[in-house]
XYZ file of C-alpha atoms in Angstrom:
591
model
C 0.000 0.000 0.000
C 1.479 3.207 -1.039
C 1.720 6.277 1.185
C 1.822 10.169 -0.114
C 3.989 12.516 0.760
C 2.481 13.290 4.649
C 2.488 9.899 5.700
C -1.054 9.185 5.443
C -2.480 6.002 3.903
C -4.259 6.393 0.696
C -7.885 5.581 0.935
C -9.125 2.223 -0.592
C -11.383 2.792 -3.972
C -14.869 1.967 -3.117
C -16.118 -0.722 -4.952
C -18.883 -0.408 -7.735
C -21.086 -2.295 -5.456
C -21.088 0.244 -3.512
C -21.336 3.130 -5.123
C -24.283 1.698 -7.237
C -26.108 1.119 -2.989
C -24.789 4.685 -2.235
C -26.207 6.071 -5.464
C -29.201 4.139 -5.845
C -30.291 5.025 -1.985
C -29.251 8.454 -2.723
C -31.572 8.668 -5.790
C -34.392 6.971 -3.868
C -34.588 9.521 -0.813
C -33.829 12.649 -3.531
C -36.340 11.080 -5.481
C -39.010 10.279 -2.459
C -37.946 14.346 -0.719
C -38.823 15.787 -3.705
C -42.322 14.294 -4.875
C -43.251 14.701 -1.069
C -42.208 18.221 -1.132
C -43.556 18.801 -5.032
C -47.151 17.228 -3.939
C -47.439 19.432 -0.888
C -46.674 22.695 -2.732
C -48.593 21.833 -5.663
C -51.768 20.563 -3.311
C -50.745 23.977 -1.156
C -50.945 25.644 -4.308
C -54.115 24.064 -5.586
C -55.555 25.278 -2.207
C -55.220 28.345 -2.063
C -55.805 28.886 -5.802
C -59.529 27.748 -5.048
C -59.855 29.997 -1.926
C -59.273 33.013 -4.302
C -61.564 31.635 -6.745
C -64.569 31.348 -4.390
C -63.653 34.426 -2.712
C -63.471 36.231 -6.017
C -66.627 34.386 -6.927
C -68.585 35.446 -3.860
C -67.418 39.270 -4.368
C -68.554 39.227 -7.818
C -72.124 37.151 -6.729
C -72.348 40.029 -4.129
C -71.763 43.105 -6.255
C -74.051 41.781 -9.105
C -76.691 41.274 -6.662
C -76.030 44.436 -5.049
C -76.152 46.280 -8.271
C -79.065 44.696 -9.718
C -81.225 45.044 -6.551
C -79.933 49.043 -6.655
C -80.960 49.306 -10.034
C -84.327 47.659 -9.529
C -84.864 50.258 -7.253
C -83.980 53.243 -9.222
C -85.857 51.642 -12.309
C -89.055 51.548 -9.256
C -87.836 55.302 -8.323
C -88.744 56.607 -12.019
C -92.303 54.321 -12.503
C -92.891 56.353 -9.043
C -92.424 59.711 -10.985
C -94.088 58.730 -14.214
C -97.270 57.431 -11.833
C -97.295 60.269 -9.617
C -97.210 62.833 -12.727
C -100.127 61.001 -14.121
C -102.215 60.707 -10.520
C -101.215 63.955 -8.927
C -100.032 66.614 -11.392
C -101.525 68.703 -14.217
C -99.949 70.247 -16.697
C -100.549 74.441 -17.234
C -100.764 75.905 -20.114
C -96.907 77.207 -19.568
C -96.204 73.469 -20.062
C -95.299 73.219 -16.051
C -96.824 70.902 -13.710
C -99.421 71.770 -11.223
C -99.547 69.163 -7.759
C -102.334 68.474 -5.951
C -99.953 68.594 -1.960
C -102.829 65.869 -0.644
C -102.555 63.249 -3.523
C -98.876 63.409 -3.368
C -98.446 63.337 0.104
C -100.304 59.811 0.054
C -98.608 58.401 -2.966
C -95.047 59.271 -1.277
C -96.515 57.299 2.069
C -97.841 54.420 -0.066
C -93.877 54.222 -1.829
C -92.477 54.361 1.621
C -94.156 51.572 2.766
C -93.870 49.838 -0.415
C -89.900 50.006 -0.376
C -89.604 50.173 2.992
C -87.555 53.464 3.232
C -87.294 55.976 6.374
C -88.205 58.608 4.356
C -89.110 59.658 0.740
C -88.854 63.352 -0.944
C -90.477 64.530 -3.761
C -89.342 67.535 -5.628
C -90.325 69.406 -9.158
C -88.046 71.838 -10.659
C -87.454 73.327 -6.621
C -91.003 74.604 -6.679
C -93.125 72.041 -4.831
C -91.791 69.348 -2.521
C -93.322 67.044 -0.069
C -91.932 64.335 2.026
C -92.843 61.007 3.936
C -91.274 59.429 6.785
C -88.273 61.032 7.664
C -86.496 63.526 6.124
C -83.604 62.377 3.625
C -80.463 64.164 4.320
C -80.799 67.319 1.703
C -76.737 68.149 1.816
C -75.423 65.313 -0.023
C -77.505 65.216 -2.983
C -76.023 65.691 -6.622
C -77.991 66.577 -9.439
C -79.290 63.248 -11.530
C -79.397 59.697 -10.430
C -77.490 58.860 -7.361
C -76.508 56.332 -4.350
C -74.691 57.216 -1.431
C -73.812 56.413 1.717
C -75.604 58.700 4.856
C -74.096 58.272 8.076
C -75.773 58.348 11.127
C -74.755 58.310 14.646
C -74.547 54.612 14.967
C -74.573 53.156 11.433
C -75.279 54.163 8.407
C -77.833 54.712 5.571
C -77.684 55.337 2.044
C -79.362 57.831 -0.379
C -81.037 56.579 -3.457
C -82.647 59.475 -6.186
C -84.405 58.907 -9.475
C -85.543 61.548 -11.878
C -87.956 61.948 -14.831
C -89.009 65.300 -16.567
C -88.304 67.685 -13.923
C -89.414 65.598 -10.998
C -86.918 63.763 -8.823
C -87.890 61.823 -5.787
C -84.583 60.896 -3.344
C -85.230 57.854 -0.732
C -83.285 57.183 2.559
C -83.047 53.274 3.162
C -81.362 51.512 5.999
C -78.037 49.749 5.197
C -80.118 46.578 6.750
C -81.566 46.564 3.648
C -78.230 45.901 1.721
C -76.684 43.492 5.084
C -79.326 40.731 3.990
C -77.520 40.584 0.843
C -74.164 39.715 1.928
C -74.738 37.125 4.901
C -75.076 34.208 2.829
C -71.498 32.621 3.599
C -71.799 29.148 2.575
C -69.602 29.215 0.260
C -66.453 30.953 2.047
C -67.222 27.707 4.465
C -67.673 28.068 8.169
C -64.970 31.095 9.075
C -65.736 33.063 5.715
C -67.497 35.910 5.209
C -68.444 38.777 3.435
C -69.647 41.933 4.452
C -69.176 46.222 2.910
C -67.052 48.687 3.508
C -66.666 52.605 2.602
C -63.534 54.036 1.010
C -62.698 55.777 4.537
C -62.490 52.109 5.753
C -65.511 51.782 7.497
C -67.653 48.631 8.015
C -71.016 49.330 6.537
C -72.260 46.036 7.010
C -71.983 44.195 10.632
C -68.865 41.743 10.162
C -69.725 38.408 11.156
C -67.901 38.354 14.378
C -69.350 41.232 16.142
C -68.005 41.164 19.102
C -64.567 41.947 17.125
C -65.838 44.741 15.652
C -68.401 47.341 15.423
C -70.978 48.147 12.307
C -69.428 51.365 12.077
C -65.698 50.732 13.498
C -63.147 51.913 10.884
C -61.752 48.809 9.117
C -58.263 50.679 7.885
C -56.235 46.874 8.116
C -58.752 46.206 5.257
C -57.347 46.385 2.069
C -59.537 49.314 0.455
C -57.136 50.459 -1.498
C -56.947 47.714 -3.498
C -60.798 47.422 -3.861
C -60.667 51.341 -4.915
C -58.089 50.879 -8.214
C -60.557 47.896 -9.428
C -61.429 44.234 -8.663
C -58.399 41.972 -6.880
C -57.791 39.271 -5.023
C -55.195 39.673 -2.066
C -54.310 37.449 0.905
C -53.713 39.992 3.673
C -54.163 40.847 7.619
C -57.786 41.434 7.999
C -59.750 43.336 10.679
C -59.466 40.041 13.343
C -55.593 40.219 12.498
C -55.338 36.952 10.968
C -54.296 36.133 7.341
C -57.188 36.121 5.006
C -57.528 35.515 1.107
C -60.100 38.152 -0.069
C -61.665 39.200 -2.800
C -62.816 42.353 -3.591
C -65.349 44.298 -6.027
C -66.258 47.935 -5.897
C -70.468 48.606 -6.536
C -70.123 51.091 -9.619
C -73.719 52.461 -8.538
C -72.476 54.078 -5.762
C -71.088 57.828 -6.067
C -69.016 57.178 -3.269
C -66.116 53.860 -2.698
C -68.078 51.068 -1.857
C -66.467 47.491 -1.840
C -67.387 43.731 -1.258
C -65.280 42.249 0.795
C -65.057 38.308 0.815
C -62.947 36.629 2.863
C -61.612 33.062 4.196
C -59.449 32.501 6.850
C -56.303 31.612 4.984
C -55.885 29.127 7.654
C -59.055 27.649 6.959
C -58.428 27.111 3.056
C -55.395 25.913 3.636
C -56.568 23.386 6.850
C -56.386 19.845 4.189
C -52.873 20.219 3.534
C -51.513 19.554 6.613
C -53.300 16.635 7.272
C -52.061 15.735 3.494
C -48.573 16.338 4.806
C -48.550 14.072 7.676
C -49.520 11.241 5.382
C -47.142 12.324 2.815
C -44.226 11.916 5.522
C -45.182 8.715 6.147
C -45.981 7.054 2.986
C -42.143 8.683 1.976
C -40.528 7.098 5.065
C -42.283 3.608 3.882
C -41.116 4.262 0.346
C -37.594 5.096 1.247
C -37.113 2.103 3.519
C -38.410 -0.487 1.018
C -36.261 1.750 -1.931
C -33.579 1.258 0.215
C -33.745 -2.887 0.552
C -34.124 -2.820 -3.761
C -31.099 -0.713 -3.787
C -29.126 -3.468 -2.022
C -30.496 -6.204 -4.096
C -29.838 -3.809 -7.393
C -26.384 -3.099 -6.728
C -25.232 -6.558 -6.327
C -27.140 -7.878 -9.658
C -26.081 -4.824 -11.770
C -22.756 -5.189 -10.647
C -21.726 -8.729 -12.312
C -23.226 -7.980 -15.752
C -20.962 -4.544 -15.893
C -17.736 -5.885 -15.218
C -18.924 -8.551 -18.753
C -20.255 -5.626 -20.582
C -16.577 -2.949 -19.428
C -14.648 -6.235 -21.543
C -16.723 -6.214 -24.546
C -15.909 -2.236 -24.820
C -12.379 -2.165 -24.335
C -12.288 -4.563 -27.408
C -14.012 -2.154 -29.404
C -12.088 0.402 -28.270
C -8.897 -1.780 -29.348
C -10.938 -1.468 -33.165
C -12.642 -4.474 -33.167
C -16.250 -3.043 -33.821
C -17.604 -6.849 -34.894
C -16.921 -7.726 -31.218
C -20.252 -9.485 -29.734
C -21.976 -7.951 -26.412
C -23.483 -10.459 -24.495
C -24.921 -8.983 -21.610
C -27.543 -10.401 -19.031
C -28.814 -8.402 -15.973
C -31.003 -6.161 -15.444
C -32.634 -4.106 -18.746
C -30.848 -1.257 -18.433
C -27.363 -3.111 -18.527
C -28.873 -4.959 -21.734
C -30.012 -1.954 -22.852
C -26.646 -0.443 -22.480
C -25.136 -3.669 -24.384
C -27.564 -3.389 -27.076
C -26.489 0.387 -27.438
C -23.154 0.253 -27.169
C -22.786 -2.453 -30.116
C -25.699 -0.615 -32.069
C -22.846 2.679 -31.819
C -19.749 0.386 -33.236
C -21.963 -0.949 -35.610
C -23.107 2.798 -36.454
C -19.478 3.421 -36.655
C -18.587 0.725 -39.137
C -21.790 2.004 -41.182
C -19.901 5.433 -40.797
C -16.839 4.583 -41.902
C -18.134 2.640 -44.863
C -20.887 5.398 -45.913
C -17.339 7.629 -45.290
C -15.720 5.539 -47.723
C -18.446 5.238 -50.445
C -18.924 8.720 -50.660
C -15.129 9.384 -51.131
C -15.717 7.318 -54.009
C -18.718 9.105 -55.361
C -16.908 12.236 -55.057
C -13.833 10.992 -56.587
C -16.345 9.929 -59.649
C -18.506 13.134 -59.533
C -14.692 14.948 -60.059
C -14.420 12.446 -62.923
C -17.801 13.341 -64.416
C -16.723 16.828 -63.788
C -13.117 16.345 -65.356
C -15.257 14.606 -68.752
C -17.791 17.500 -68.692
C -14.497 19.836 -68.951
C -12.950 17.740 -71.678
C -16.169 17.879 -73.350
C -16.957 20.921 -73.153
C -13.619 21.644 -74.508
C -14.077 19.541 -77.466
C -17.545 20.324 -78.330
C -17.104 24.296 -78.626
C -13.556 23.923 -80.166
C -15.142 21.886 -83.255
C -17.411 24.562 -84.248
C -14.549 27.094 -83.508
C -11.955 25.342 -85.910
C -15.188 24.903 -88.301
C -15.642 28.568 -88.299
C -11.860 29.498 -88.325
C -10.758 26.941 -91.281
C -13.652 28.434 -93.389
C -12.506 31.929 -92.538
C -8.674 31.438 -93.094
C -10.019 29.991 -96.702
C -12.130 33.594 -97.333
C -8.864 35.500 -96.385
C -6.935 33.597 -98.806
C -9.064 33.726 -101.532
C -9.270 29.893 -101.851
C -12.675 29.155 -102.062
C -12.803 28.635 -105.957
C -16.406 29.368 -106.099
C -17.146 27.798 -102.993
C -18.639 30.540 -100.987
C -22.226 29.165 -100.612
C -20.824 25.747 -99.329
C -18.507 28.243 -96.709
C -21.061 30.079 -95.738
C -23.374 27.452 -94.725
C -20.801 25.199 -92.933
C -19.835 28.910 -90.936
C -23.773 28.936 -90.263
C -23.608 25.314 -89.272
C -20.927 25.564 -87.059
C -22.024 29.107 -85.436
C -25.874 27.544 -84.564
C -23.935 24.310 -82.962
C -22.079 26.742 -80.864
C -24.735 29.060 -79.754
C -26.786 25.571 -79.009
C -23.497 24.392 -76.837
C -23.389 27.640 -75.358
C -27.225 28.087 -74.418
C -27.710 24.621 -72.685
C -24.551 26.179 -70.595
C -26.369 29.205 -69.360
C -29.682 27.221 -69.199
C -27.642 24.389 -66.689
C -26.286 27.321 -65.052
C -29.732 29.643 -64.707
C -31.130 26.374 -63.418
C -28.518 25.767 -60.905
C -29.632 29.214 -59.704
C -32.899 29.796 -59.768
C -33.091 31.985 -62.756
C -34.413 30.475 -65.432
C -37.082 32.913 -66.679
C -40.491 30.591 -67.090
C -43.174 32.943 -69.026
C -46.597 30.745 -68.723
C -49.904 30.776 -70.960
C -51.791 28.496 -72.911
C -49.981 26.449 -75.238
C -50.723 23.712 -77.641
C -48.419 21.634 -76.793
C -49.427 19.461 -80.260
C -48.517 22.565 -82.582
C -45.095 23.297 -80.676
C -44.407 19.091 -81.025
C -45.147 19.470 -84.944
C -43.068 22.656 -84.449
C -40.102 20.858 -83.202
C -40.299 17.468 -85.475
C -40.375 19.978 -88.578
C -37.073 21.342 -87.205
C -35.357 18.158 -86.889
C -36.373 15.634 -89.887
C -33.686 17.207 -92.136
C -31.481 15.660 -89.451
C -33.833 12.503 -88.744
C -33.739 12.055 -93.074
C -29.668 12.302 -93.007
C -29.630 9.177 -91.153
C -32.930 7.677 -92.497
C -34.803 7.930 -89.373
C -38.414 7.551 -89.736
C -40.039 9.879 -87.795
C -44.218 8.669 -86.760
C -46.498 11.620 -84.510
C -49.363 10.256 -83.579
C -51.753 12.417 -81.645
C -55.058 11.776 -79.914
C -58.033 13.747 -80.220
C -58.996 16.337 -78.273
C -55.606 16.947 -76.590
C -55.792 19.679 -73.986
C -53.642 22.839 -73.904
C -51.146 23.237 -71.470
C -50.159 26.489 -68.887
C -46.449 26.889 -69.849
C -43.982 28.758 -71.138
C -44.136 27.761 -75.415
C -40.454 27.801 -76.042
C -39.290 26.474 -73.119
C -42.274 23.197 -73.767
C -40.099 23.029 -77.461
C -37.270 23.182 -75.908
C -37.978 20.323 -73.988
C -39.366 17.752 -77.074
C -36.406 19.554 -79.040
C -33.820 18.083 -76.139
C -35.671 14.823 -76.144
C -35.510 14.695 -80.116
C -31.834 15.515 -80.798
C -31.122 12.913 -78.096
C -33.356 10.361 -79.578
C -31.986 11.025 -83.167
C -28.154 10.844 -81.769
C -28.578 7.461 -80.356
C -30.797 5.883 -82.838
C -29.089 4.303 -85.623
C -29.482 4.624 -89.276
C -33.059 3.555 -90.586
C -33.984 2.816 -87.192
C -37.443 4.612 -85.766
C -38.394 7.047 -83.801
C -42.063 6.769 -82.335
C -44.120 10.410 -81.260
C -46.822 10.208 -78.906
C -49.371 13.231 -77.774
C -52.314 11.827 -75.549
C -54.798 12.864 -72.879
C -54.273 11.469 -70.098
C -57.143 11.730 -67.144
C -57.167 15.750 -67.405
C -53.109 15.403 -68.429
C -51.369 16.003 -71.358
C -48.636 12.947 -71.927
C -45.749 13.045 -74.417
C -44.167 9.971 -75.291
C -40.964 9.689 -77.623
C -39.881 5.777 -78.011
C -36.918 4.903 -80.438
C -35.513 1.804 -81.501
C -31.958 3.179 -80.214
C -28.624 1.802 -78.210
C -31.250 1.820 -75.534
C -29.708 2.881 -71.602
C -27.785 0.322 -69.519
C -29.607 -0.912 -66.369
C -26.732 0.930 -64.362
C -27.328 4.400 -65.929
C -31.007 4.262 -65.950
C -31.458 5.712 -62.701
C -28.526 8.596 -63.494
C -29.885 9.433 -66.880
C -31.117 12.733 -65.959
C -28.213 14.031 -63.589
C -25.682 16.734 -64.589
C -22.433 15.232 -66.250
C -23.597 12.051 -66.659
C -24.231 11.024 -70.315
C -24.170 7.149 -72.869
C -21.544 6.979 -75.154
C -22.950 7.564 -78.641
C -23.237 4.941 -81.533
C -19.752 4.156 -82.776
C -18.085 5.457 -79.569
C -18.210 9.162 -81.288
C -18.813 11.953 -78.249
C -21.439 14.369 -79.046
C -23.389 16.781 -76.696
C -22.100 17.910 -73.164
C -24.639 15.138 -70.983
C -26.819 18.046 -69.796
C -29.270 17.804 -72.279
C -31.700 15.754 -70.034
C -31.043 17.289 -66.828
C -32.548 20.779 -68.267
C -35.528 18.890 -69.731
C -36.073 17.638 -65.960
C -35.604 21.099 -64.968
C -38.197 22.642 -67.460
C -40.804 19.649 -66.632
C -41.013 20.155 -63.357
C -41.136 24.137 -63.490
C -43.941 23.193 -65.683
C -45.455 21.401 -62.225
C -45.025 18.019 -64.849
C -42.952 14.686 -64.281
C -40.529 13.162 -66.741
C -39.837 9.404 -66.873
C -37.635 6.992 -68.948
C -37.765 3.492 -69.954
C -35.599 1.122 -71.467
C -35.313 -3.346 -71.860
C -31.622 -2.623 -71.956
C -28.896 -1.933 -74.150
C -29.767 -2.436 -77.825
C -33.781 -2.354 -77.153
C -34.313 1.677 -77.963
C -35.364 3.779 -74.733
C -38.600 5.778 -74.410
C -38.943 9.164 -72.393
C -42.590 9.739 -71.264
C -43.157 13.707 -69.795
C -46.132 14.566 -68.314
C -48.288 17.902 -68.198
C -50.955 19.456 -65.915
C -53.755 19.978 -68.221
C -55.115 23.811 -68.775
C -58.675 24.762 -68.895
C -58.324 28.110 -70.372
């Protein structure tokens, strides 16, 4: 046993036994602390989110009712007027209204009783006035419609006045009237309640525990504020001085600050989670002892199979990624097996997808390096064409040969522009700028179009050239020179590889609301290998008679065009030697 440099003996490495016990009881009390603690915030939470919902839902039950039973009694107020008018008053010929004193006098009794008021005043336009009961305070009215609060010297009333043409009649009712409103509790359970208060922060309604308060006591550990700026729910010290969630709701009808006040003991809401908590201690303690027995048996079984499994990756970590992982134990030290060989076997796919696409790139820079040489070839042909004629013009030795000069310059020159414009068409492609210009085209007359171009060429060889075309064939929504360039493309390629007196087969049909165009010749036909290439970039049969002609790009714009065109292109062939047939496809057009 080694010592360091104070003396001391270096500690022993604790063995993966334990560490898996250590961990695994570790995990298990972690685990058991935490959905303890997470179930008795979130049933906390849950609590006390319902408390605020019935207290806001008893403030807002309470001011509705408040407010509707006010306005009932304002909407009573201005029948009043309109039935006194028509019992008691006359109208003068100055358009004023005359009162008969006795007639109102017993109509403003009859409303007092009625509505059960202290007292009831009638006015018109400050001329006449009469009252019932007693007198409503005069000093706090405002002109129009009002409620207010009236003090008195032990309680409190409130002021409700109505008006209608001139009259207004203003009635004092006890706040008992409004206190029968706001004592049903059941609810805010058996500590809540609800009960009003004024903006100065006085009780307007008896609180339910009396003897803790006065009607008329000031209530400033109430949160009025709160209640003033709009409806809230708060959880604050309330006029007993214990912690209360409240909800609160001014009455708009009043001129002055009136609130609802709902409140439950926050105790109270709150009163299930503890007893939740007690069990939640216990059930954890269970759990945690019984996690901590499986821990022991765990460690010891997981144990074996890793020590297997740590042997297995050291030989794939030596290369040998065929290396088999048998591993037994519990799942997750399978499960480890299984993905730890599926990685070396994803590495060995790696390595080999690695090594197969070195190899396509090292052919695509062939393709590339043959596209050059092509290229190369093709435009110097025309080019030495075009110079050899010229050199012969300057020299003056044509011998009457001009016309023959002039139309192998033409030749040449039109083979060259050709070359050049499939190069900016690859290239425009490539970019996204190849200009499409769409309307309806007959796709039959720009076919006829194109086979009239090339049968002089077709003839040369002794192609026979057959067009059949059904009838009616829809017109297409494309661009017309691009849809000949694409049966020109498919033409010259079909004449190149179709040997002399062979045939070449057109096609036009309707096919279920699309146009198809078929071109079949009796050809060289396309290897089974190049099939699936024939329409990338660079890639491209050798000719009849090995000759090279054409860059290879020729189909890979006609794919391009088709499927600007919203179409589909697709080619066919038995093999080499059985002709090939290219089959494009068109949306129909209805215009």
């Amino acid at each position: 046993m080694g010592l360091p440099a104070d003396g001391c003996l270096l500690p022993k490495s604790i063995s993966i036994s334990v560490q898996l016990l250590l961990t695994l009881v570790g995990l298990v009390a972690v685990t058991t602390i935490g959905l303890t603690t997470s179930a008795y915030r979130s049933f906390h939470e849950s609590l006390e989110s319902e408390a605020r919902r019935q207290a806001r839902a008893a403030a807002e039950q309470t001011a509705g009712s408040l407010t509707r039973a006010l306005a009932d009694k304002q909407s009573r107020a201005r029948d009043f007027l309109r039935t006194i008018a028509s019992l008691c008053g006359e109208t003068a010929p100055s358009g004023r209204m005359g009162w008969e004193p006795e007639c109102v006098g017993r109509a403003l009794a009859e409303f007092r009783t009625t509505e059960r008021a202290r007292g009831v005043r009638f006015e018109y336009l400050r001329r006449f006035n009469a009252t019932a009961g007693e007198r409503p305070r005069l000093d706090l009215r405002v002109p129009g419609s009002f409620v207010r609060i009236v003090p008195r010297a032990a309680g409190f009333d409130y002021l409700l006045s109505a008006g209608a043409n001139g009259s207004t009649v203003t009635i004092q009712f006890p706040i008992d009237d409004l206190e029968s409103m706001v004592r049903d509790h059941a609810v805010l359970g058996a500590e809540g309640e609800i009960f009003l208060t004024d903006g100065r922060g006085r009780f307007l309604t008896t609180p339910r525990n009396a003897g803790m308060a006065a009607p008329w006591m000031e209530a400033a550990v109430e949160p009025i504020a709160d209640c003033r700026q709009g409806p809230s729910e708060v959880t604050a010290i309330d006029y007993r001085g214990i912690p209360s969630i409240q909800g609160l709701r001014p009455v708009p009808l009043f001129l002055d600050a009136v609130c609802v006040d709902a409140q439950v003991p926050r105790e109270q809401a709150l009163a299930p989670v503890e007893t939740l908590l007690d069990q939640l201690i216990l059930r954890g303690v269970v759990c945690a002892l019984f996690g901590v027995i499986l821990s022991l048996l765990a460690s010891h079984w997981i144990a074996r199979p890793i020590r297997r499994l740590a042997v297995s990756m050291r030989a794939v970590q030596g290369g040998r990624l065929d290396q088999p992982f048998a591993a037994s134990g519990p799942s997750e030290i399978r499960a480890l097996a299984d993905g730890t060989a599926k990685m070396a076997a994803a590495i060995a796919l790696m390595i080999s997808r690695e090594q197969h696409a070195r190899l396509e790139a090292e052919a695509a820079n062939r393709n590339k390096d043959e596209f050059l040489a092509t290229v190369s070839h093709e435009l110097r042909t025309p080019l030495t064409v075009i110079v050899g004629w010229a050199q012969l013009f300057r020299r003056r030795r044509l011998a009457g040969d001009d016309e023959r000069a002039i139309d192998a310059i033409e030749r040449a020159a039109r083979v060259q522009s050709r070359l050049v414009e499939d190069l900016l068409d690859l290239s425009r492609a490539g970019s996204g700028q190849l200009a499409i210009h769409r309307a309806a085209v007959s796709l039959a007359a720009s076919t006829e179009t194109v086979l009239e171009a090339v049968r002089p060429e077709a003839e040369k060889k002794d192609i026979a050239l057959r067009f059949a075309l059904e009838s009616p064939v829809p017109r297409v929504f494309g661009d017309e020179d691009r849809l000949q360039q694409i049966v020109a493309n498919l033409m010259n390629n079909a004449i190149k590889f179709t040997p002399p007196a062979g045939r070449i087969d057109v096609r036009l049909r309707n096919a279920n609301g699309r146009v198809e165009l078929s071109i079949a010749d009796t050809g060289e036909g396309i290897a089974p290998d190049l099939l699936p290439h024939v329409f990338e970039r660079f890639r491209q049969a050798e000719p009849a008679r090995g000759a090279r002609s054409g860059l290879g790009i020729g189909l890979a714009i006609v794919r391009h065009l088709v499927q600007e065109h919203d179409g589909a292109i697709h080619a066919a062939s038995d093999g080499l030697g059985r002709g090939s047939t290219f089959t494009v496809t068109l949306p129909a057009c209805d215009a």
